[in-house]
Amino acid sequence: MSRRSTKRGPATRGPRPARLSPADVLRVGAAGLRARPTRVVLSALGIAIGIATMVAVIGISSSSREQLMRQLDRLGTNLLTVSPGRTMFGEEAELPVTAVDMVKRVGPVRTASATGSVKATVRRTDRIPEAVTSGISVQAATTELLTTLEGSVAKGAWLNAATERRPAVVLGSEAAARLGIDRTGVRVWTGGRWFTVVGILRTMPLAPEIDRSALVGFPAAESLLGFGGHPTTIYERSAEEAVEAVRDVLARTVNPENPGEVEVSRPSDALAARAAAAGAFTNLLLGLGAVALLVGGVGVANTMVISVLERRREIGLRRSLGATRGQVRVQFLTESLLLSALGGIAGAALGTLASAGYALARGWPAVVPPWAIGGAVAATLVIGTIAGIYPAMRAARLSPTVALAAT
């Protein structure tokens, strides 16, 4: 009698679900998008608009700030201006006639010049009413002014030892435009007599008041226009490392008796403030872009929910063929990520092109920080993940029998 073996073979195990490689996951996720191209484009458009807005805002702001910084580097931060303040009785103070010469005696000062306000108007002809000034002021100017401001002449020539004593005038860029003058040799009616335009200046970013002025020489202003010789603005340049030291002594140098009646400022601070203000405004626009991105994310979530409802039979078929809940979840989460990434990449490209085009049109350097593009793409992936979690979980919870029975 043979004995039946008591040894048992290896325990029988159920079939293991196939594992999806990353390539398979992408292929399965992309298949759902290819089946509905119109809906995909419209859903990705919301993400693209939000990302394009954010990238364009950052790019334009960075380009503007870079332009300002280059302007500061070119113009320098060593220019100081001196102007009269107020007396103890609240009246406007007056700078001494010798103020410019006193400033020039300060050791670190390289060059100094001044302008003085003249009580006169400048008009294209003597037939224009005197009250019509077009916002142009007449100012006396020393011959060193152009050197101190590091300005340049667009047409004609600057005042010299001969023309500063004659009825000759140099127009700022804005003043020339308002008077409708684009060449030298023409005459303008100033202070009750004709002055010949000998030069037109280029724009001066550090001294915008010069752009709106008609400039005559100090001697001519005194002899022909009743100018008293007191400067109203003194411009000085010194060594970069000595700017603060010079700033501390300028008031006492200009008016030793009443230094409190003198105001000293640095024009380059205004450009730096503009850069800071541009950054604050950028934050507001970035908030608007974030809202648009959030709306786009809601659109993606809505698209994925509808996709789950429409593809219940597909989900049931996959589950009946052995797909696990996790694989179904990964499939729909991948679709959401691909949909968001498509919009994000398109938005980043559109935003970069928009900011570069705007900067080039304004003559600015085109600057789009790499972190802005990388951050935009990362934001879309986060939005895609958040938007796809609920639809993916809903798809994974569907029972195969219920899903196959869906119509």
Short mmCIF file of C-alpha atoms in Angstrom, two decimals:
data_model
loop_
_atom_site.label_atom_id
_atom_site.label_comp_id
_atom_site.label_asym_id
_atom_site.label_seq_id
_atom_site.Cartn_x
_atom_site.Cartn_y
_atom_site.Cartn_z
CA MET A 1 0.00 0.00 0.00
CA SER A 2 1.61 3.14 -1.18
CA ARG A 3 1.68 6.11 0.98
CA ARG A 4 0.23 9.30 -0.34
CA SER A 5 2.76 11.98 -0.10
CA THR A 6 1.96 14.50 2.57
CA LYS A 7 4.10 17.26 0.94
CA ARG A 8 2.22 20.03 -0.67
CA GLY A 9 3.33 22.03 -3.61
CA PRO A 10 3.78 25.77 -3.50
CA ALA A 11 0.68 27.73 -2.61
CA THR A 12 -1.30 28.92 -5.57
CA ARG A 13 -1.31 32.70 -5.92
CA GLY A 14 -3.73 34.90 -7.87
CA PRO A 15 -2.59 36.82 -10.95
CA ARG A 16 -0.65 39.97 -10.26
CA PRO A 17 -1.72 43.16 -12.02
CA ALA A 18 0.70 44.34 -14.64
CA ARG A 19 2.85 47.29 -13.69
CA LEU A 20 2.78 50.41 -15.84
CA SER A 21 6.09 51.89 -16.79
CA PRO A 22 6.43 55.71 -16.89
CA ALA A 23 6.19 55.57 -20.69
CA ASP A 24 2.97 53.55 -20.43
CA VAL A 25 1.54 56.02 -17.93
CA LEU A 26 2.23 58.93 -20.28
CA ARG A 27 0.82 57.02 -23.25
CA VAL A 28 -2.38 56.13 -21.43
CA GLY A 29 -2.75 59.66 -20.04
CA ALA A 30 -2.19 61.27 -23.43
CA ALA A 31 -4.71 58.97 -25.11
CA GLY A 32 -7.56 60.60 -23.21
CA LEU A 33 -6.41 64.07 -24.30
CA ARG A 34 -6.06 63.12 -27.95
CA ALA A 35 -9.64 61.86 -28.01
CA ARG A 36 -11.02 65.34 -27.17
CA PRO A 37 -8.67 67.94 -28.72
CA THR A 38 -11.12 70.86 -28.75
CA ARG A 39 -11.94 70.50 -25.07
CA VAL A 40 -8.25 70.12 -24.25
CA VAL A 41 -7.34 73.33 -26.08
CA LEU A 42 -10.09 75.33 -24.38
CA SER A 43 -9.18 73.98 -20.94
CA ALA A 44 -5.47 74.57 -21.46
CA LEU A 45 -6.24 78.12 -22.63
CA GLY A 46 -7.31 79.15 -19.14
CA ILE A 47 -4.01 77.93 -17.68
CA ALA A 48 -2.09 79.54 -20.55
CA ILE A 49 -3.69 82.95 -19.97
CA GLY A 50 -2.84 82.93 -16.28
CA ILE A 51 0.75 81.81 -16.84
CA ALA A 52 1.26 84.23 -19.76
CA THR A 53 0.02 87.10 -17.59
CA MET A 54 2.38 86.26 -14.75
CA VAL A 55 5.43 85.71 -16.97
CA ALA A 56 4.73 88.86 -19.00
CA VAL A 57 4.30 90.98 -15.88
CA ILE A 58 7.53 89.70 -14.36
CA GLY A 59 9.38 90.09 -17.67
CA ILE A 60 8.17 93.64 -18.32
CA SER A 61 8.90 94.67 -14.74
CA SER A 62 12.39 93.13 -14.90
CA SER A 63 13.08 94.82 -18.24
CA SER A 64 11.94 98.18 -16.89
CA ARG A 65 14.05 97.79 -13.76
CA GLU A 66 17.07 96.75 -15.82
CA GLN A 67 16.61 99.83 -18.01
CA LEU A 68 16.52 102.06 -14.93
CA MET A 69 19.59 100.41 -13.46
CA ARG A 70 21.50 100.83 -16.70
CA GLN A 71 20.38 104.42 -16.82
CA LEU A 72 21.68 104.94 -13.30
CA ASP A 73 24.99 103.30 -14.18
CA ARG A 74 25.30 105.51 -17.24
CA LEU A 75 24.24 108.78 -15.60
CA GLY A 76 25.93 108.12 -12.29
CA THR A 77 24.72 108.61 -8.74
CA ASN A 78 27.21 111.35 -7.89
CA LEU A 79 25.03 114.28 -8.96
CA LEU A 80 23.66 116.48 -6.17
CA THR A 81 21.32 119.44 -6.51
CA VAL A 82 21.02 122.45 -4.22
CA SER A 83 17.86 124.55 -4.12
CA PRO A 84 16.48 127.23 -1.79
CA GLY A 85 14.24 126.12 1.04
CA ARG A 86 12.02 128.20 3.29
CA THR A 87 12.88 130.92 5.74
CA MET A 88 11.77 130.82 9.35
CA PHE A 89 8.81 132.99 8.34
CA GLY A 90 7.67 130.53 5.67
CA GLU A 91 8.85 132.59 2.72
CA GLU A 92 10.94 131.15 -0.10
CA ALA A 93 14.62 131.59 0.62
CA GLU A 94 17.20 132.87 -1.84
CA LEU A 95 20.61 131.41 -2.66
CA PRO A 96 23.55 133.83 -2.59
CA VAL A 97 24.92 135.07 -5.92
CA THR A 98 28.31 133.57 -5.01
CA ALA A 99 26.86 130.14 -4.21
CA VAL A 100 28.25 128.38 -7.32
CA ASP A 101 31.77 129.66 -6.73
CA MET A 102 31.56 128.54 -3.10
CA VAL A 103 30.53 125.02 -4.14
CA LYS A 104 33.43 124.78 -6.57
CA ARG A 105 35.86 125.34 -3.69
CA VAL A 106 34.81 122.11 -1.96
CA GLY A 107 37.68 119.68 -2.49
CA PRO A 108 35.93 116.56 -3.90
CA VAL A 109 33.68 118.61 -6.21
CA ARG A 110 34.63 118.03 -9.85
CA THR A 111 32.24 120.43 -11.55
CA ALA A 112 29.40 122.73 -10.55
CA SER A 113 26.90 124.83 -12.45
CA ALA A 114 23.57 126.52 -11.90
CA THR A 115 20.32 127.72 -13.35
CA GLY A 116 18.28 130.70 -12.26
CA SER A 117 14.58 131.31 -12.72
CA VAL A 118 13.82 134.30 -14.96
CA LYS A 119 10.49 136.13 -14.81
CA ALA A 120 9.84 135.95 -18.53
CA THR A 121 7.91 133.81 -20.98
CA VAL A 122 8.95 132.23 -24.24
CA ARG A 123 6.53 132.08 -27.18
CA ARG A 124 6.75 131.14 -30.81
CA THR A 125 5.79 134.66 -31.95
CA ASP A 126 4.92 137.99 -30.36
CA ARG A 127 1.30 137.55 -31.45
CA ILE A 128 0.66 134.75 -28.96
CA PRO A 129 -0.83 136.01 -25.66
CA GLU A 130 1.67 136.29 -22.84
CA ALA A 131 -0.49 134.06 -20.64
CA VAL A 132 0.03 131.14 -23.05
CA THR A 133 3.33 129.72 -21.74
CA SER A 134 2.86 126.05 -22.76
CA GLY A 135 4.40 125.12 -19.44
CA ILE A 136 7.86 126.31 -20.54
CA SER A 137 10.04 128.24 -18.09
CA VAL A 138 12.86 130.62 -18.97
CA GLN A 139 16.04 130.03 -17.01
CA ALA A 140 19.50 131.52 -16.92
CA ALA A 141 22.22 128.88 -17.19
CA THR A 142 25.97 128.80 -16.68
CA THR A 143 28.14 127.47 -19.47
CA GLU A 144 29.22 124.49 -17.32
CA LEU A 145 25.65 123.17 -17.01
CA LEU A 146 25.85 120.70 -19.90
CA THR A 147 29.12 119.25 -18.59
CA THR A 148 27.80 118.88 -15.05
CA LEU A 149 24.60 117.15 -16.17
CA GLU A 150 26.51 115.08 -18.74
CA GLY A 151 23.92 116.10 -21.30
CA SER A 152 24.27 116.47 -25.04
CA VAL A 153 23.01 118.69 -27.83
CA ALA A 154 20.68 117.15 -30.40
CA LYS A 155 20.96 120.06 -32.82
CA GLY A 156 23.04 123.21 -32.90
CA ALA A 157 25.43 124.11 -30.08
CA TRP A 158 25.45 124.83 -26.37
CA LEU A 159 26.01 128.27 -24.87
CA ASN A 160 29.59 129.54 -24.94
CA ALA A 161 31.48 132.64 -23.85
CA ALA A 162 30.09 134.60 -26.80
CA THR A 163 26.46 133.43 -27.00
CA GLU A 164 25.87 133.59 -23.23
CA ARG A 165 26.00 137.39 -23.54
CA ARG A 166 23.83 137.64 -26.62
CA PRO A 167 20.05 137.13 -27.16
CA ALA A 168 20.58 133.44 -27.82
CA VAL A 169 18.56 130.58 -26.34
CA VAL A 170 18.97 126.80 -26.05
CA LEU A 171 15.75 124.81 -25.81
CA GLY A 172 15.20 121.66 -23.80
CA SER A 173 13.81 118.68 -25.69
CA GLU A 174 10.27 119.09 -24.37
CA ALA A 175 10.31 122.87 -24.76
CA ALA A 176 11.31 122.56 -28.41
CA ALA A 177 8.53 120.05 -29.03
CA ARG A 178 5.91 122.28 -27.40
CA LEU A 179 7.04 125.29 -29.43
CA GLY A 180 7.05 123.24 -32.62
CA ILE A 181 10.74 123.93 -33.27
CA ASP A 182 12.95 121.23 -34.76
CA ARG A 183 15.89 123.26 -36.07
CA THR A 184 18.18 126.05 -35.00
CA GLY A 185 18.35 129.56 -36.41
CA VAL A 186 14.69 130.38 -35.80
CA ARG A 187 13.63 133.12 -33.40
CA VAL A 188 11.36 133.01 -30.35
CA TRP A 189 9.76 135.87 -28.46
CA THR A 190 11.25 135.99 -24.96
CA GLY A 191 10.88 138.74 -22.39
CA GLY A 192 9.62 141.28 -24.93
CA ARG A 193 12.33 140.72 -27.52
CA TRP A 194 13.52 138.20 -30.08
CA PHE A 195 15.99 135.48 -29.12
CA THR A 196 17.67 133.18 -31.64
CA VAL A 197 17.55 129.44 -31.02
CA VAL A 198 21.16 128.21 -31.17
CA GLY A 199 20.66 124.70 -29.85
CA ILE A 200 18.20 121.96 -28.90
CA LEU A 201 19.10 119.52 -26.11
CA ARG A 202 18.50 115.81 -25.78
CA THR A 203 16.42 114.51 -22.88
CA MET A 204 18.07 114.69 -19.45
CA PRO A 205 16.65 111.96 -17.16
CA LEU A 206 18.34 113.35 -14.03
CA ALA A 207 17.13 116.90 -14.67
CA PRO A 208 13.67 116.77 -16.27
CA GLU A 209 13.15 120.44 -15.42
CA ILE A 210 15.77 121.30 -18.05
CA ASP A 211 13.72 119.50 -20.71
CA ARG A 212 10.90 121.99 -20.17
CA SER A 213 13.09 125.09 -20.14
CA ALA A 214 14.42 127.76 -22.47
CA LEU A 215 17.99 128.44 -21.37
CA VAL A 216 19.87 131.72 -21.81
CA GLY A 217 23.26 132.77 -20.50
CA PHE A 218 23.59 134.39 -17.07
CA PRO A 219 25.01 137.66 -18.49
CA ALA A 220 22.27 137.91 -21.13
CA ALA A 221 19.57 137.17 -18.55
CA GLU A 222 20.91 139.93 -16.30
CA SER A 223 21.27 142.57 -19.03
CA LEU A 224 18.24 141.72 -21.20
CA LEU A 225 15.66 140.05 -18.95
CA GLY A 226 16.15 141.71 -15.56
CA PHE A 227 17.57 138.61 -13.87
CA GLY A 228 19.01 139.31 -10.40
CA GLY A 229 21.83 136.74 -10.58
CA HIS A 230 20.60 134.51 -7.72
CA PRO A 231 20.72 130.83 -8.74
CA THR A 232 17.63 128.74 -8.02
CA THR A 233 19.22 125.32 -8.63
CA ILE A 234 22.87 124.34 -8.32
CA TYR A 235 24.10 121.09 -9.84
CA GLU A 236 27.38 119.54 -8.74
CA ARG A 237 29.26 116.30 -9.38
CA SER A 238 31.88 114.87 -7.08
CA ALA A 239 33.75 111.62 -6.69
CA GLU A 240 31.44 108.65 -6.03
CA GLU A 241 33.07 107.83 -2.72
CA ALA A 242 32.73 111.43 -1.52
CA VAL A 243 29.07 112.04 -2.36
CA GLU A 244 27.78 111.67 1.20
CA ALA A 245 30.59 113.78 2.64
CA VAL A 246 29.92 116.55 0.11
CA ARG A 247 26.20 116.30 0.76
CA ASP A 248 26.78 116.94 4.46
CA VAL A 249 28.69 120.21 3.87
CA LEU A 250 26.86 121.68 0.87
CA ALA A 251 24.19 123.54 2.84
CA ARG A 252 26.74 125.24 5.11
CA THR A 253 28.95 125.99 2.10
CA VAL A 254 26.20 127.59 0.03
CA ASN A 255 24.70 129.65 2.84
CA PRO A 256 26.94 129.70 5.94
CA GLU A 257 24.63 132.08 7.80
CA ASN A 258 21.41 130.11 7.25
CA PRO A 259 22.17 126.50 6.21
CA GLY A 260 18.64 125.49 7.22
CA GLU A 261 17.31 127.51 4.27
CA VAL A 262 19.09 125.24 1.78
CA GLU A 263 17.80 121.90 0.46
CA VAL A 264 20.18 119.27 -0.93
CA SER A 265 18.93 116.26 -2.90
CA ARG A 266 20.23 113.51 -5.17
CA PRO A 267 18.25 113.12 -8.45
CA SER A 268 19.32 109.50 -8.90
CA ASP A 269 17.22 108.64 -5.83
CA ALA A 270 14.13 109.37 -7.93
CA LEU A 271 15.12 106.71 -10.48
CA ALA A 272 15.76 104.21 -7.69
CA ALA A 273 12.35 105.04 -6.23
CA ARG A 274 10.75 104.45 -9.62
CA ALA A 275 12.32 100.99 -9.73
CA ALA A 276 10.94 100.22 -6.26
CA ALA A 277 7.49 101.53 -7.22
CA ALA A 278 7.52 99.35 -10.33
CA GLY A 279 8.19 96.34 -8.11
CA ALA A 280 5.21 97.17 -5.90
CA PHE A 281 2.94 97.52 -8.93
CA THR A 282 4.23 94.20 -10.22
CA ASN A 283 2.96 92.44 -7.09
CA LEU A 284 -0.56 93.67 -7.82
CA LEU A 285 -0.45 92.42 -11.40
CA LEU A 286 0.99 89.10 -10.25
CA GLY A 287 -2.02 88.76 -7.97
CA LEU A 288 -4.31 89.25 -10.95
CA GLY A 289 -2.34 86.62 -12.87
CA ALA A 290 -2.67 84.22 -9.95
CA VAL A 291 -6.44 84.70 -10.00
CA ALA A 292 -6.49 83.91 -13.72
CA LEU A 293 -4.37 80.82 -13.05
CA LEU A 294 -6.77 79.72 -10.32
CA VAL A 295 -9.70 80.10 -12.70
CA GLY A 296 -7.78 78.02 -15.23
CA GLY A 297 -7.21 75.34 -12.60
CA VAL A 298 -10.94 75.20 -11.87
CA GLY A 299 -11.52 74.76 -15.61
CA VAL A 300 -9.11 71.81 -15.69
CA ALA A 301 -10.84 70.19 -12.71
CA ASN A 302 -14.22 70.66 -14.38
CA THR A 303 -12.90 69.13 -17.61
CA MET A 304 -11.52 66.11 -15.78
CA VAL A 305 -14.76 65.53 -13.86
CA ILE A 306 -16.74 65.58 -17.11
CA SER A 307 -14.17 63.26 -18.66
CA VAL A 308 -14.66 60.74 -15.84
CA LEU A 309 -18.43 60.82 -16.30
CA GLU A 310 -18.16 60.33 -20.06
CA ARG A 311 -15.60 57.51 -19.85
CA ARG A 312 -17.19 55.28 -17.24
CA ARG A 313 -17.46 52.38 -19.69
CA GLU A 314 -13.76 52.72 -20.49
CA ILE A 315 -12.96 52.74 -16.77
CA GLY A 316 -15.13 49.67 -16.18
CA LEU A 317 -13.48 47.83 -19.07
CA ARG A 318 -10.00 48.59 -17.76
CA ARG A 319 -10.96 47.50 -14.25
CA SER A 320 -12.47 44.23 -15.55
CA LEU A 321 -9.26 43.52 -17.47
CA GLY A 322 -7.21 43.78 -14.29
CA ALA A 323 -6.39 47.47 -13.86
CA THR A 324 -6.20 48.40 -10.19
CA ARG A 325 -7.72 51.45 -8.55
CA GLY A 326 -4.26 52.94 -8.25
CA GLN A 327 -3.60 52.57 -11.98
CA VAL A 328 -6.90 54.25 -12.84
CA ARG A 329 -6.09 56.99 -10.36
CA VAL A 330 -2.64 57.52 -11.89
CA GLN A 331 -4.14 57.58 -15.41
CA PHE A 332 -6.51 60.45 -14.70
CA LEU A 333 -3.99 62.32 -12.56
CA THR A 334 -1.51 62.07 -15.44
CA GLU A 335 -4.12 63.45 -17.84
CA SER A 336 -4.68 66.41 -15.54
CA LEU A 337 -0.92 67.05 -15.26
CA LEU A 338 -0.43 66.84 -19.02
CA LEU A 339 -3.35 69.18 -19.62
CA SER A 340 -1.97 71.73 -17.15
CA ALA A 341 1.59 71.35 -18.44
CA LEU A 342 0.38 71.97 -21.99
CA GLY A 343 -1.25 75.22 -20.91
CA GLY A 344 1.71 76.18 -18.72
CA ILE A 345 4.32 75.72 -21.44
CA ALA A 346 2.19 77.58 -23.97
CA GLY A 347 1.56 80.37 -21.45
CA ALA A 348 5.25 80.67 -20.56
CA ALA A 349 6.14 80.96 -24.26
CA LEU A 350 3.42 83.56 -24.89
CA GLY A 351 4.39 85.56 -21.81
CA THR A 352 8.06 85.55 -22.79
CA LEU A 353 7.27 86.70 -26.31
CA ALA A 354 4.91 89.41 -25.03
CA SER A 355 7.40 90.82 -22.52
CA ALA A 356 10.28 90.69 -25.02
CA GLY A 357 8.19 92.39 -27.70
CA TYR A 358 7.07 95.15 -25.32
CA ALA A 359 10.61 95.74 -24.05
CA LEU A 360 12.08 95.92 -27.55
CA ALA A 361 9.31 98.30 -28.65
CA ARG A 362 10.22 100.63 -25.77
CA GLY A 363 13.94 100.30 -26.41
CA TRP A 364 14.53 98.40 -23.16
CA PRO A 365 16.71 95.35 -22.67
CA ALA A 366 14.52 92.23 -22.86
CA VAL A 367 14.89 90.46 -19.51
CA VAL A 368 12.82 87.45 -18.47
CA PRO A 369 14.25 85.80 -15.33
CA PRO A 370 14.70 82.03 -15.73
CA TRP A 371 13.12 81.52 -12.31
CA ALA A 372 9.92 83.11 -13.64
CA ILE A 373 9.61 80.52 -16.42
CA GLY A 374 10.59 77.64 -14.13
CA GLY A 375 8.21 78.86 -11.44
CA ALA A 376 5.39 79.19 -13.97
CA VAL A 377 5.80 75.60 -15.15
CA ALA A 378 6.05 74.37 -11.54
CA ALA A 379 2.88 76.29 -10.67
CA THR A 380 1.00 74.61 -13.50
CA LEU A 381 2.07 71.18 -12.25
CA VAL A 382 0.84 72.03 -8.77
CA ILE A 383 -2.44 73.31 -10.20
CA GLY A 384 -2.74 70.19 -12.35
CA THR A 385 -2.17 67.92 -9.38
CA ILE A 386 -4.72 69.70 -7.22
CA ALA A 387 -7.24 69.86 -10.06
CA GLY A 388 -6.84 66.16 -10.87
CA ILE A 389 -6.96 64.65 -7.39
CA TYR A 390 -10.75 64.60 -7.01
CA PRO A 391 -11.55 63.37 -10.56
CA ALA A 392 -8.85 60.68 -10.27
CA MET A 393 -10.20 59.46 -6.92
CA ARG A 394 -13.74 59.49 -8.30
CA ALA A 395 -12.67 57.40 -11.30
CA ALA A 396 -10.82 54.93 -9.07
CA ARG A 397 -13.87 54.40 -6.84
CA LEU A 398 -16.12 53.35 -9.75
CA SER A 399 -17.21 49.70 -9.54
CA PRO A 400 -16.44 47.74 -12.77
CA THR A 401 -19.98 46.36 -13.03
CA VAL A 402 -21.60 49.74 -12.46
CA ALA A 403 -19.20 51.41 -14.89
CA LEU A 404 -19.82 48.83 -17.65
CA ALA A 405 -23.55 49.16 -17.19
CA ALA A 406 -23.37 52.95 -17.67
CA THR A 407 -24.81 54.30 -20.91
#
